[in-house]
Amino acid sequence: MGIEFLEVKAGRVVARMPVEGNTQPYGLLHGGASCVLAETIGSTGAAVHAGPGRIAVGVEINATHHRSATSGYVTGVATLLHGGRSIATYDIEISDEQGRRVCTSRLTCMLRDRPDVPPHS
């Protein structure tokens, strides 16, 4: 997918992805590729929020595709909407190089203790 992280914090994750290599047969950015970018950055933020010894597992994602992208890069910004002990939800905006919104997504992740790490270690 060629995803490159630009900023990683629990409250905000930014990454970019090339359109080339992530298109559908008509040469447009594939909607599934936008979902991959959204879930990748949202679950990364959720994992950072969850902390050491915990994991984030996506349980729900939705995406609205507003416009197409045919070249260059798209940039995703995931912003924490809710960060609890068991659930984290992110709003993800994906834009083209001109700053136009390509996709809006929301991701909810379940936060769990890792089974191979004792709690609070």
PDB file of N, CA and C in Angstrom, residues 6-112:
ATOM      1  N   LEU A   6       3.584  10.067   9.142  1.00  0.00           N
ATOM      2  CA  LEU A   6       4.170  11.397   9.284  1.00  0.00           C
ATOM      3  C   LEU A   6       4.103  11.891  10.727  1.00  0.00           C
ATOM      4  N   GLU A   7       3.113  11.434  11.485  1.00  0.00           N
ATOM      5  CA  GLU A   7       2.931  11.837  12.888  1.00  0.00           C
ATOM      6  C   GLU A   7       2.167  10.725  13.596  1.00  0.00           C
ATOM      7  N   VAL A   8       2.629  10.337  14.778  1.00  0.00           N
ATOM      8  CA  VAL A   8       1.934   9.295  15.531  1.00  0.00           C
ATOM      9  C   VAL A   8       1.847   9.713  16.997  1.00  0.00           C
ATOM     10  N   LYS A   9       0.616  10.000  17.429  1.00  0.00           N
ATOM     11  CA  LYS A   9       0.296  10.292  18.821  1.00  0.00           C
ATOM     12  C   LYS A   9      -1.044   9.638  19.104  1.00  0.00           C
ATOM     13  N   ALA A  10      -1.356   9.426  20.374  1.00  0.00           N
ATOM     14  CA  ALA A  10      -2.636   8.800  20.710  1.00  0.00           C
ATOM     15  C   ALA A  10      -3.814   9.616  20.182  1.00  0.00           C
ATOM     16  N   GLY A  11      -3.720  10.928  20.235  1.00  0.00           N
ATOM     17  CA  GLY A  11      -4.829  11.780  19.828  1.00  0.00           C
ATOM     18  C   GLY A  11      -4.864  12.133  18.362  1.00  0.00           C
ATOM     19  N   ARG A  12      -3.764  11.862  17.638  1.00  0.00           N
ATOM     20  CA  ARG A  12      -3.695  12.258  16.219  1.00  0.00           C
ATOM     21  C   ARG A  12      -2.625  11.435  15.511  1.00  0.00           C
ATOM     22  N   VAL A  13      -3.027  10.834  14.406  1.00  0.00           N
ATOM     23  CA  VAL A  13      -2.092  10.086  13.555  1.00  0.00           C
ATOM     24  C   VAL A  13      -2.256  10.615  12.136  1.00  0.00           C
ATOM     25  N   VAL A  14      -1.124  10.897  11.475  1.00  0.00           N
ATOM     26  CA  VAL A  14      -1.125  11.397  10.106  1.00  0.00           C
ATOM     27  C   VAL A  14      -0.244  10.475   9.263  1.00  0.00           C
ATOM     28  N   ALA A  15      -0.747  10.082   8.110  1.00  0.00           N
ATOM     29  CA  ALA A  15       0.034   9.249   7.192  1.00  0.00           C
ATOM     30  C   ALA A  15      -0.402   9.568   5.764  1.00  0.00           C
ATOM     31  N   ARG A  16       0.471   9.236   4.828  1.00  0.00           N
ATOM     32  CA  ARG A  16       0.120   9.429   3.421  1.00  0.00           C
ATOM     33  C   ARG A  16       0.312   8.118   2.675  1.00  0.00           C
ATOM     34  N   MET A  17      -0.348   8.032   1.519  1.00  0.00           N
ATOM     35  CA  MET A  17      -0.326   6.811   0.718  1.00  0.00           C
ATOM     36  C   MET A  17      -0.374   7.218  -0.748  1.00  0.00           C
ATOM     37  N   PRO A  18       0.437   6.575  -1.608  1.00  0.00           N
ATOM     38  CA  PRO A  18       0.378   6.917  -3.030  1.00  0.00           C
ATOM     39  C   PRO A  18      -0.911   6.402  -3.664  1.00  0.00           C
ATOM     40  N   VAL A  19      -1.411   7.169  -4.612  1.00  0.00           N
ATOM     41  CA  VAL A  19      -2.563   6.708  -5.381  1.00  0.00           C
ATOM     42  C   VAL A  19      -2.113   5.598  -6.329  1.00  0.00           C
ATOM     43  N   GLU A  20      -0.967   5.807  -6.974  1.00  0.00           N
ATOM     44  CA  GLU A  20      -0.448   4.803  -7.912  1.00  0.00           C
ATOM     45  C   GLU A  20      -0.236   3.477  -7.190  1.00  0.00           C
ATOM     46  N   GLY A  21      -0.731   2.408  -7.791  1.00  0.00           N
ATOM     47  CA  GLY A  21      -0.622   1.081  -7.201  1.00  0.00           C
ATOM     48  C   GLY A  21      -1.799   0.743  -6.296  1.00  0.00           C
ATOM     49  N   ASN A  22      -2.652   1.726  -6.035  1.00  0.00           N
ATOM     50  CA  ASN A  22      -3.820   1.529  -5.161  1.00  0.00           C
ATOM     51  C   ASN A  22      -5.107   1.951  -5.859  1.00  0.00           C
ATOM     52  N   THR A  23      -5.170   1.682  -7.164  1.00  0.00           N
ATOM     53  CA  THR A  23      -6.321   2.111  -7.956  1.00  0.00           C
ATOM     54  C   THR A  23      -7.184   0.926  -8.375  1.00  0.00           C
ATOM     55  N   GLN A  24      -8.422   1.241  -8.734  1.00  0.00           N
ATOM     56  CA  GLN A  24      -9.309   0.245  -9.332  1.00  0.00           C
ATOM     57  C   GLN A  24      -9.131   0.306 -10.852  1.00  0.00           C
ATOM     58  N   PRO A  25      -9.801  -0.534 -11.606  1.00  0.00           N
ATOM     59  CA  PRO A  25      -9.537  -0.616 -13.052  1.00  0.00           C
ATOM     60  C   PRO A  25      -9.683   0.684 -13.841  1.00  0.00           C
ATOM     61  N   TYR A  26     -10.432   1.668 -13.324  1.00  0.00           N
ATOM     62  CA  TYR A  26     -10.620   2.928 -14.041  1.00  0.00           C
ATOM     63  C   TYR A  26      -9.539   3.950 -13.727  1.00  0.00           C
ATOM     64  N   GLY A  27      -8.553   3.563 -12.922  1.00  0.00           N
ATOM     65  CA  GLY A  27      -7.462   4.474 -12.589  1.00  0.00           C
ATOM     66  C   GLY A  27      -7.750   5.396 -11.420  1.00  0.00           C
ATOM     67  N   LEU A  28      -8.852   5.162 -10.732  1.00  0.00           N
ATOM     68  CA  LEU A  28      -9.221   5.972  -9.559  1.00  0.00           C
ATOM     69  C   LEU A  28      -8.750   5.268  -8.292  1.00  0.00           C
ATOM     70  N   LEU A  29      -8.438   6.053  -7.266  1.00  0.00           N
ATOM     71  CA  LEU A  29      -8.078   5.467  -5.977  1.00  0.00           C
ATOM     72  C   LEU A  29      -9.185   4.507  -5.547  1.00  0.00           C
ATOM     73  N   HIS A  30      -8.806   3.293  -5.221  1.00  0.00           N
ATOM     74  CA  HIS A  30      -9.762   2.267  -4.816  1.00  0.00           C
ATOM     75  C   HIS A  30     -10.341   2.626  -3.451  1.00  0.00           C
ATOM     76  N   GLY A  31     -11.660   2.517  -3.312  1.00  0.00           N
ATOM     77  CA  GLY A  31     -12.300   2.797  -2.028  1.00  0.00           C
ATOM     78  C   GLY A  31     -11.773   1.909  -0.916  1.00  0.00           C
ATOM     79  N   GLY A  32     -11.429   0.675  -1.260  1.00  0.00           N
ATOM     80  CA  GLY A  32     -10.861  -0.235  -0.262  1.00  0.00           C
ATOM     81  C   GLY A  32      -9.505   0.243   0.216  1.00  0.00           C
ATOM     82  N   ALA A  33      -8.742   0.883  -0.671  1.00  0.00           N
ATOM     83  CA  ALA A  33      -7.439   1.425  -0.277  1.00  0.00           C
ATOM     84  C   ALA A  33      -7.623   2.563   0.721  1.00  0.00           C
ATOM     85  N   SER A  34      -8.654   3.393   0.503  1.00  0.00           N
ATOM     86  CA  SER A  34      -8.953   4.450   1.478  1.00  0.00           C
ATOM     87  C   SER A  34      -9.298   3.844   2.830  1.00  0.00           C
ATOM     88  N   CYS A  35     -10.054   2.745   2.823  1.00  0.00           N
ATOM     89  CA  CYS A  35     -10.401   2.066   4.074  1.00  0.00           C
ATOM     90  C   CYS A  35      -9.170   1.470   4.747  1.00  0.00           C
ATOM     91  N   VAL A  36      -8.246   0.939   3.951  1.00  0.00           N
ATOM     92  CA  VAL A  36      -7.005   0.407   4.525  1.00  0.00           C
ATOM     93  C   VAL A  36      -6.219   1.523   5.201  1.00  0.00           C
ATOM     94  N   LEU A  37      -6.100   2.669   4.534  1.00  0.00           N
ATOM     95  CA  LEU A  37      -5.393   3.804   5.131  1.00  0.00           C
ATOM     96  C   LEU A  37      -6.093   4.235   6.419  1.00  0.00           C
ATOM     97  N   ALA A  38      -7.416   4.363   6.380  1.00  0.00           N
ATOM     98  CA  ALA A  38      -8.177   4.792   7.554  1.00  0.00           C
ATOM     99  C   ALA A  38      -7.996   3.824   8.721  1.00  0.00           C
ATOM    100  N   GLU A  39      -8.136   2.534   8.464  1.00  0.00           N
ATOM    101  CA  GLU A  39      -8.013   1.559   9.551  1.00  0.00           C
ATOM    102  C   GLU A  39      -6.583   1.479  10.063  1.00  0.00           C
ATOM    103  N   THR A  40      -5.625   1.626   9.185  1.00  0.00           N
ATOM    104  CA  THR A  40      -4.227   1.581   9.605  1.00  0.00           C
ATOM    105  C   THR A  40      -3.901   2.721  10.563  1.00  0.00           C
ATOM    106  N   ILE A  41      -4.302   3.940  10.216  1.00  0.00           N
ATOM    107  CA  ILE A  41      -3.926   5.059  11.077  1.00  0.00           C
ATOM    108  C   ILE A  41      -4.806   5.129  12.323  1.00  0.00           C
ATOM    109  N   GLY A  42      -6.084   4.786  12.193  1.00  0.00           N
ATOM    110  CA  GLY A  42      -6.951   4.786  13.372  1.00  0.00           C
ATOM    111  C   GLY A  42      -6.548   3.734  14.382  1.00  0.00           C
ATOM    112  N   SER A  43      -6.236   2.524  13.920  1.00  0.00           N
ATOM    113  CA  SER A  43      -5.851   1.484  14.870  1.00  0.00           C
ATOM    114  C   SER A  43      -4.462   1.713  15.432  1.00  0.00           C
ATOM    115  N   THR A  44      -3.603   2.413  14.686  1.00  0.00           N
ATOM    116  CA  THR A  44      -2.304   2.788  15.247  1.00  0.00           C
ATOM    117  C   THR A  44      -2.490   3.759  16.407  1.00  0.00           C
ATOM    118  N   GLY A  45      -3.347   4.759  16.209  1.00  0.00           N
ATOM    119  CA  GLY A  45      -3.644   5.688  17.297  1.00  0.00           C
ATOM    120  C   GLY A  45      -4.260   4.979  18.486  1.00  0.00           C
ATOM    121  N   ALA A  46      -5.169   4.047  18.229  1.00  0.00           N
ATOM    122  CA  ALA A  46      -5.823   3.298  19.309  1.00  0.00           C
ATOM    123  C   ALA A  46      -4.810   2.458  20.085  1.00  0.00           C
ATOM    124  N   ALA A  47      -3.852   1.869  19.374  1.00  0.00           N
ATOM    125  CA  ALA A  47      -2.822   1.065  20.050  1.00  0.00           C
ATOM    126  C   ALA A  47      -1.946   1.945  20.943  1.00  0.00           C
ATOM    127  N   VAL A  48      -1.617   3.141  20.475  1.00  0.00           N
ATOM    128  CA  VAL A  48      -0.833   4.071  21.292  1.00  0.00           C
ATOM    129  C   VAL A  48      -1.665   4.498  22.503  1.00  0.00           C
ATOM    130  N   HIS A  49      -2.931   4.803  22.285  1.00  0.00           N
ATOM    131  CA  HIS A  49      -3.819   5.178  23.383  1.00  0.00           C
ATOM    132  C   HIS A  49      -3.927   4.037  24.404  1.00  0.00           C
ATOM    133  N   ALA A  50      -4.057   2.803  23.911  1.00  0.00           N
ATOM    134  CA  ALA A  50      -4.229   1.648  24.808  1.00  0.00           C
ATOM    135  C   ALA A  50      -3.025   1.461  25.725  1.00  0.00           C
ATOM    136  N   GLY A  51      -1.831   1.701  25.197  1.00  0.00           N
ATOM    137  CA  GLY A  51      -0.620   1.615  25.998  1.00  0.00           C
ATOM    138  C   GLY A  51       0.041   0.245  25.948  1.00  0.00           C
ATOM    139  N   PRO A  52       1.207   0.151  26.585  1.00  0.00           N
ATOM    140  CA  PRO A  52       1.973  -1.103  26.577  1.00  0.00           C
ATOM    141  C   PRO A  52       1.186  -2.262  27.181  1.00  0.00           C
ATOM    142  N   GLY A  53       1.369  -3.425  26.612  1.00  0.00           N
ATOM    143  CA  GLY A  53       0.703  -4.619  27.114  1.00  0.00           C
ATOM    144  C   GLY A  53      -0.749  -4.744  26.696  1.00  0.00           C
ATOM    145  N   ARG A  54      -1.204  -3.832  25.815  1.00  0.00           N
ATOM    146  CA  ARG A  54      -2.584  -3.860  25.352  1.00  0.00           C
ATOM    147  C   ARG A  54      -2.599  -3.846  23.832  1.00  0.00           C
ATOM    148  N   ILE A  55      -3.694  -4.279  23.249  1.00  0.00           N
ATOM    149  CA  ILE A  55      -3.847  -4.291  21.793  1.00  0.00           C
ATOM    150  C   ILE A  55      -5.141  -3.586  21.398  1.00  0.00           C
ATOM    151  N   ALA A  56      -5.175  -3.135  20.163  1.00  0.00           N
ATOM    152  CA  ALA A  56      -6.369  -2.518  19.588  1.00  0.00           C
ATOM    153  C   ALA A  56      -6.847  -3.388  18.435  1.00  0.00           C
ATOM    154  N   VAL A  57      -8.129  -3.705  18.436  1.00  0.00           N
ATOM    155  CA  VAL A  57      -8.719  -4.538  17.397  1.00  0.00           C
ATOM    156  C   VAL A  57      -9.909  -3.790  16.800  1.00  0.00           C
ATOM    157  N   GLY A  58      -9.860  -3.548  15.497  1.00  0.00           N
ATOM    158  CA  GLY A  58     -10.961  -2.856  14.839  1.00  0.00           C
ATOM    159  C   GLY A  58     -12.248  -3.650  14.920  1.00  0.00           C
ATOM    160  N   VAL A  59     -13.341  -2.990  15.323  1.00  0.00           N
ATOM    161  CA  VAL A  59     -14.642  -3.661  15.398  1.00  0.00           C
ATOM    162  C   VAL A  59     -15.675  -3.037  14.461  1.00  0.00           C
ATOM    163  N   GLU A  60     -15.428  -1.797  14.003  1.00  0.00           N
ATOM    164  CA  GLU A  60     -16.373  -1.162  13.077  1.00  0.00           C
ATOM    165  C   GLU A  60     -15.652  -0.072  12.309  1.00  0.00           C
ATOM    166  N   ILE A  61     -15.881  -0.054  10.997  1.00  0.00           N
ATOM    167  CA  ILE A  61     -15.354   1.023  10.158  1.00  0.00           C
ATOM    168  C   ILE A  61     -16.441   1.401   9.156  1.00  0.00           C
ATOM    169  N   ASN A  62     -16.530   2.692   8.884  1.00  0.00           N
ATOM    170  CA  ASN A  62     -17.390   3.135   7.795  1.00  0.00           C
ATOM    171  C   ASN A  62     -16.626   4.172   6.996  1.00  0.00           C
ATOM    172  N   ALA A  63     -17.038   4.365   5.775  1.00  0.00           N
ATOM    173  CA  ALA A  63     -16.346   5.325   4.907  1.00  0.00           C
ATOM    174  C   ALA A  63     -17.333   5.909   3.909  1.00  0.00           C
ATOM    175  N   THR A  64     -17.220   7.211   3.738  1.00  0.00           N
ATOM    176  CA  THR A  64     -17.969   7.906   2.697  1.00  0.00           C
ATOM    177  C   THR A  64     -16.946   8.458   1.718  1.00  0.00           C
ATOM    178  N   HIS A  65     -17.076   8.091   0.455  1.00  0.00           N
ATOM    179  CA  HIS A  65     -16.143   8.518  -0.583  1.00  0.00           C
ATOM    180  C   HIS A  65     -16.737   9.747  -1.280  1.00  0.00           C
ATOM    181  N   HIS A  66     -16.055  10.875  -1.144  1.00  0.00           N
ATOM    182  CA  HIS A  66     -16.582  12.144  -1.642  1.00  0.00           C
ATOM    183  C   HIS A  66     -16.147  12.481  -3.062  1.00  0.00           C
ATOM    184  N   ARG A  67     -14.913  12.167  -3.398  1.00  0.00           N
ATOM    185  CA  ARG A  67     -14.388  12.488  -4.724  1.00  0.00           C
ATOM    186  C   ARG A  67     -13.291  11.489  -5.050  1.00  0.00           C
ATOM    187  N   SER A  68     -12.896  11.438  -6.312  1.00  0.00           N
ATOM    188  CA  SER A  68     -11.847  10.515  -6.725  1.00  0.00           C
ATOM    189  C   SER A  68     -10.477  11.185  -6.653  1.00  0.00           C
ATOM    190  N   ALA A  69      -9.463  10.356  -6.587  1.00  0.00           N
ATOM    191  CA  ALA A  69      -8.072  10.800  -6.719  1.00  0.00           C
ATOM    192  C   ALA A  69      -7.449   9.905  -7.774  1.00  0.00           C
ATOM    193  N   THR A  70      -6.642  10.504  -8.669  1.00  0.00           N
ATOM    194  CA  THR A  70      -6.065   9.732  -9.775  1.00  0.00           C
ATOM    195  C   THR A  70      -4.543   9.738  -9.796  1.00  0.00           C
ATOM    196  N   SER A  71      -3.934  10.594  -8.994  1.00  0.00           N
ATOM    197  CA  SER A  71      -2.469  10.652  -8.996  1.00  0.00           C
ATOM    198  C   SER A  71      -1.982  11.266  -7.683  1.00  0.00           C
ATOM    199  N   GLY A  72      -0.666  11.225  -7.504  1.00  0.00           N
ATOM    200  CA  GLY A  72      -0.069  11.827  -6.321  1.00  0.00           C
ATOM    201  C   GLY A  72      -0.298  11.004  -5.076  1.00  0.00           C
ATOM    202  N   TYR A  73      -0.470  11.698  -3.972  1.00  0.00           N
ATOM    203  CA  TYR A  73      -0.664  11.064  -2.673  1.00  0.00           C
ATOM    204  C   TYR A  73      -1.978  11.531  -2.063  1.00  0.00           C
ATOM    205  N   VAL A  74      -2.541  10.692  -1.214  1.00  0.00           N
ATOM    206  CA  VAL A  74      -3.621  11.105  -0.328  1.00  0.00           C
ATOM    207  C   VAL A  74      -3.059  11.061   1.092  1.00  0.00           C
ATOM    208  N   THR A  75      -3.549  11.970   1.911  1.00  0.00           N
ATOM    209  CA  THR A  75      -3.091  12.057   3.298  1.00  0.00           C
ATOM    210  C   THR A  75      -4.274  11.827   4.217  1.00  0.00           C
ATOM    211  N   GLY A  76      -4.072  10.950   5.198  1.00  0.00           N
ATOM    212  CA  GLY A  76      -5.104  10.657   6.183  1.00  0.00           C
ATOM    213  C   GLY A  76      -4.730  11.253   7.525  1.00  0.00           C
ATOM    214  N   VAL A  77      -5.716  11.844   8.189  1.00  0.00           N
ATOM    215  CA  VAL A  77      -5.541  12.385   9.535  1.00  0.00           C
ATOM    216  C   VAL A  77      -6.590  11.729  10.421  1.00  0.00           C
ATOM    217  N   ALA A  78      -6.133  10.968  11.400  1.00  0.00           N
ATOM    218  CA  ALA A  78      -7.027  10.310  12.356  1.00  0.00           C
ATOM    219  C   ALA A  78      -7.014  11.105  13.652  1.00  0.00           C
ATOM    220  N   THR A  79      -8.198  11.506  14.100  1.00  0.00           N
ATOM    221  CA  THR A  79      -8.336  12.296  15.322  1.00  0.00           C
ATOM    222  C   THR A  79      -9.187  11.516  16.321  1.00  0.00           C
ATOM    223  N   LEU A  80      -8.682  11.387  17.531  1.00  0.00           N
ATOM    224  CA  LEU A  80      -9.388  10.652  18.577  1.00  0.00           C
ATOM    225  C   LEU A  80     -10.689  11.363  18.955  1.00  0.00           C
ATOM    226  N   LEU A  81     -11.800  10.647  18.849  1.00  0.00           N
ATOM    227  CA  LEU A  81     -13.101  11.172  19.266  1.00  0.00           C
ATOM    228  C   LEU A  81     -13.446  10.710  20.677  1.00  0.00           C
ATOM    229  N   HIS A  82     -13.121   9.456  20.984  1.00  0.00           N
ATOM    230  CA  HIS A  82     -13.373   8.888  22.307  1.00  0.00           C
ATOM    231  C   HIS A  82     -12.241   7.929  22.629  1.00  0.00           C
ATOM    232  N   GLY A  83     -11.636   8.114  23.781  1.00  0.00           N
ATOM    233  CA  GLY A  83     -10.564   7.227  24.218  1.00  0.00           C
ATOM    234  C   GLY A  83     -10.836   6.717  25.615  1.00  0.00           C
ATOM    235  N   GLY A  84     -11.459   5.567  25.707  1.00  0.00           N
ATOM    236  CA  GLY A  84     -11.748   4.958  27.003  1.00  0.00           C
ATOM    237  C   GLY A  84     -10.814   3.803  27.289  1.00  0.00           C
ATOM    238  N   ARG A  85     -11.136   3.017  28.304  1.00  0.00           N
ATOM    239  CA  ARG A  85     -10.310   1.851  28.650  1.00  0.00           C
ATOM    240  C   ARG A  85     -10.576   0.682  27.702  1.00  0.00           C
ATOM    241  N   SER A  86     -11.823   0.562  27.210  1.00  0.00           N
ATOM    242  CA  SER A  86     -12.153  -0.601  26.390  1.00  0.00           C
ATOM    243  C   SER A  86     -12.483  -0.270  24.939  1.00  0.00           C
ATOM    244  N   ILE A  87     -12.737   1.008  24.633  1.00  0.00           N
ATOM    245  CA  ILE A  87     -13.104   1.410  23.270  1.00  0.00           C
ATOM    246  C   ILE A  87     -12.390   2.715  22.924  1.00  0.00           C
ATOM    247  N   ALA A  88     -11.919   2.795  21.683  1.00  0.00           N
ATOM    248  CA  ALA A  88     -11.373   4.046  21.143  1.00  0.00           C
ATOM    249  C   ALA A  88     -11.993   4.261  19.764  1.00  0.00           C
ATOM    250  N   THR A  89     -12.454   5.485  19.515  1.00  0.00           N
ATOM    251  CA  THR A  89     -13.074   5.812  18.239  1.00  0.00           C
ATOM    252  C   THR A  89     -12.340   6.998  17.616  1.00  0.00           C
ATOM    253  N   TYR A  90     -12.059   6.874  16.336  1.00  0.00           N
ATOM    254  CA  TYR A  90     -11.327   7.905  15.586  1.00  0.00           C
ATOM    255  C   TYR A  90     -12.139   8.382  14.397  1.00  0.00           C
ATOM    256  N   ASP A  91     -12.047   9.691  14.151  1.00  0.00           N
ATOM    257  CA  ASP A  91     -12.560  10.312  12.936  1.00  0.00           C
ATOM    258  C   ASP A  91     -11.376  10.435  11.989  1.00  0.00           C
ATOM    259  N   ILE A  92     -11.526   9.970  10.761  1.00  0.00           N
ATOM    260  CA  ILE A  92     -10.416   9.987   9.804  1.00  0.00           C
ATOM    261  C   ILE A  92     -10.838  10.781   8.567  1.00  0.00           C
ATOM    262  N   GLU A  93     -10.027  11.773   8.221  1.00  0.00           N
ATOM    263  CA  GLU A  93     -10.232  12.567   7.013  1.00  0.00           C
ATOM    264  C   GLU A  93      -9.101  12.242   6.048  1.00  0.00           C
ATOM    265  N   ILE A  94      -9.447  11.893   4.829  1.00  0.00           N
ATOM    266  CA  ILE A  94      -8.460  11.610   3.786  1.00  0.00           C
ATOM    267  C   ILE A  94      -8.616  12.665   2.708  1.00  0.00           C
ATOM    268  N   SER A  95      -7.512  13.336   2.379  1.00  0.00           N
ATOM    269  CA  SER A  95      -7.532  14.443   1.418  1.00  0.00           C
ATOM    270  C   SER A  95      -6.492  14.228   0.328  1.00  0.00           C
ATOM    271  N   ASP A  96      -6.731  14.863  -0.827  1.00  0.00           N
ATOM    272  CA  ASP A  96      -5.749  14.801  -1.909  1.00  0.00           C
ATOM    273  C   ASP A  96      -4.701  15.901  -1.711  1.00  0.00           C
ATOM    274  N   GLU A  97      -3.779  16.013  -2.642  1.00  0.00           N
ATOM    275  CA  GLU A  97      -2.676  16.974  -2.508  1.00  0.00           C
ATOM    276  C   GLU A  97      -3.141  18.428  -2.607  1.00  0.00           C
ATOM    277  N   GLN A  98      -4.352  18.650  -3.102  1.00  0.00           N
ATOM    278  CA  GLN A  98      -4.908  19.997  -3.164  1.00  0.00           C
ATOM    279  C   GLN A  98      -5.728  20.320  -1.909  1.00  0.00           C
ATOM    280  N   GLY A  99      -5.737  19.393  -0.952  1.00  0.00           N
ATOM    281  CA  GLY A  99      -6.469  19.602   0.289  1.00  0.00           C
ATOM    282  C   GLY A  99      -7.955  19.321   0.192  1.00  0.00           C
ATOM    283  N   ARG A 100      -8.387  18.720  -0.924  1.00  0.00           N
ATOM    284  CA  ARG A 100      -9.801  18.395  -1.099  1.00  0.00           C
ATOM    285  C   ARG A 100     -10.112  17.061  -0.431  1.00  0.00           C
ATOM    286  N   ARG A 101     -11.223  17.000   0.279  1.00  0.00           N
ATOM    287  CA  ARG A 101     -11.618  15.781   0.981  1.00  0.00           C
ATOM    288  C   ARG A 101     -11.968  14.688  -0.014  1.00  0.00           C
ATOM    289  N   VAL A 102     -11.298  13.555   0.104  1.00  0.00           N
ATOM    290  CA  VAL A 102     -11.543  12.393  -0.743  1.00  0.00           C
ATOM    291  C   VAL A 102     -12.475  11.416  -0.024  1.00  0.00           C
ATOM    292  N   CYS A 103     -12.275  11.273   1.278  1.00  0.00           N
ATOM    293  CA  CYS A 103     -13.012  10.271   2.040  1.00  0.00           C
ATOM    294  C   CYS A 103     -13.103  10.697   3.499  1.00  0.00           C
ATOM    295  N   THR A 104     -14.233  10.401   4.113  1.00  0.00           N
ATOM    296  CA  THR A 104     -14.403  10.563   5.553  1.00  0.00           C
ATOM    297  C   THR A 104     -14.717   9.188   6.121  1.00  0.00           C
ATOM    298  N   SER A 105     -14.011   8.823   7.182  1.00  0.00           N
ATOM    299  CA  SER A 105     -14.196   7.506   7.774  1.00  0.00           C
ATOM    300  C   SER A 105     -14.273   7.624   9.286  1.00  0.00           C
ATOM    301  N   ARG A 106     -14.869   6.643   9.912  1.00  0.00           N
ATOM    302  CA  ARG A 106     -14.862   6.540  11.362  1.00  0.00           C
ATOM    303  C   ARG A 106     -14.513   5.106  11.723  1.00  0.00           C
ATOM    304  N   LEU A 107     -13.608   4.941  12.680  1.00  0.00           N
ATOM    305  CA  LEU A 107     -13.151   3.620  13.106  1.00  0.00           C
ATOM    306  C   LEU A 107     -13.312   3.493  14.606  1.00  0.00           C
ATOM    307  N   THR A 108     -13.879   2.378  15.038  1.00  0.00           N
ATOM    308  CA  THR A 108     -13.948   2.051  16.460  1.00  0.00           C
ATOM    309  C   THR A 108     -13.135   0.792  16.697  1.00  0.00           C
ATOM    310  N   CYS A 109     -12.255   0.862  17.696  1.00  0.00           N
ATOM    311  CA  CYS A 109     -11.418  -0.273  18.067  1.00  0.00           C
ATOM    312  C   CYS A 109     -11.720  -0.705  19.492  1.00  0.00           C
ATOM    313  N   MET A 110     -11.730  -2.006  19.713  1.00  0.00           N
ATOM    314  CA  MET A 110     -11.823  -2.559  21.055  1.00  0.00           C
ATOM    315  C   MET A 110     -10.397  -2.648  21.593  1.00  0.00           C
ATOM    316  N   LEU A 111     -10.221  -2.250  22.837  1.00  0.00           N
ATOM    317  CA  LEU A 111      -8.910  -2.283  23.481  1.00  0.00           C
ATOM    318  C   LEU A 111      -8.898  -3.431  24.482  1.00  0.00           C
ATOM    319  N   ARG A 112      -7.878  -4.281  24.355  1.00  0.00           N
ATOM    320  CA  ARG A 112      -7.817  -5.475  25.205  1.00  0.00           C
ATOM    321  C   ARG A 112      -6.409  -5.668  25.728  1.00  0.00           C
TER     322      ARG A 112
END
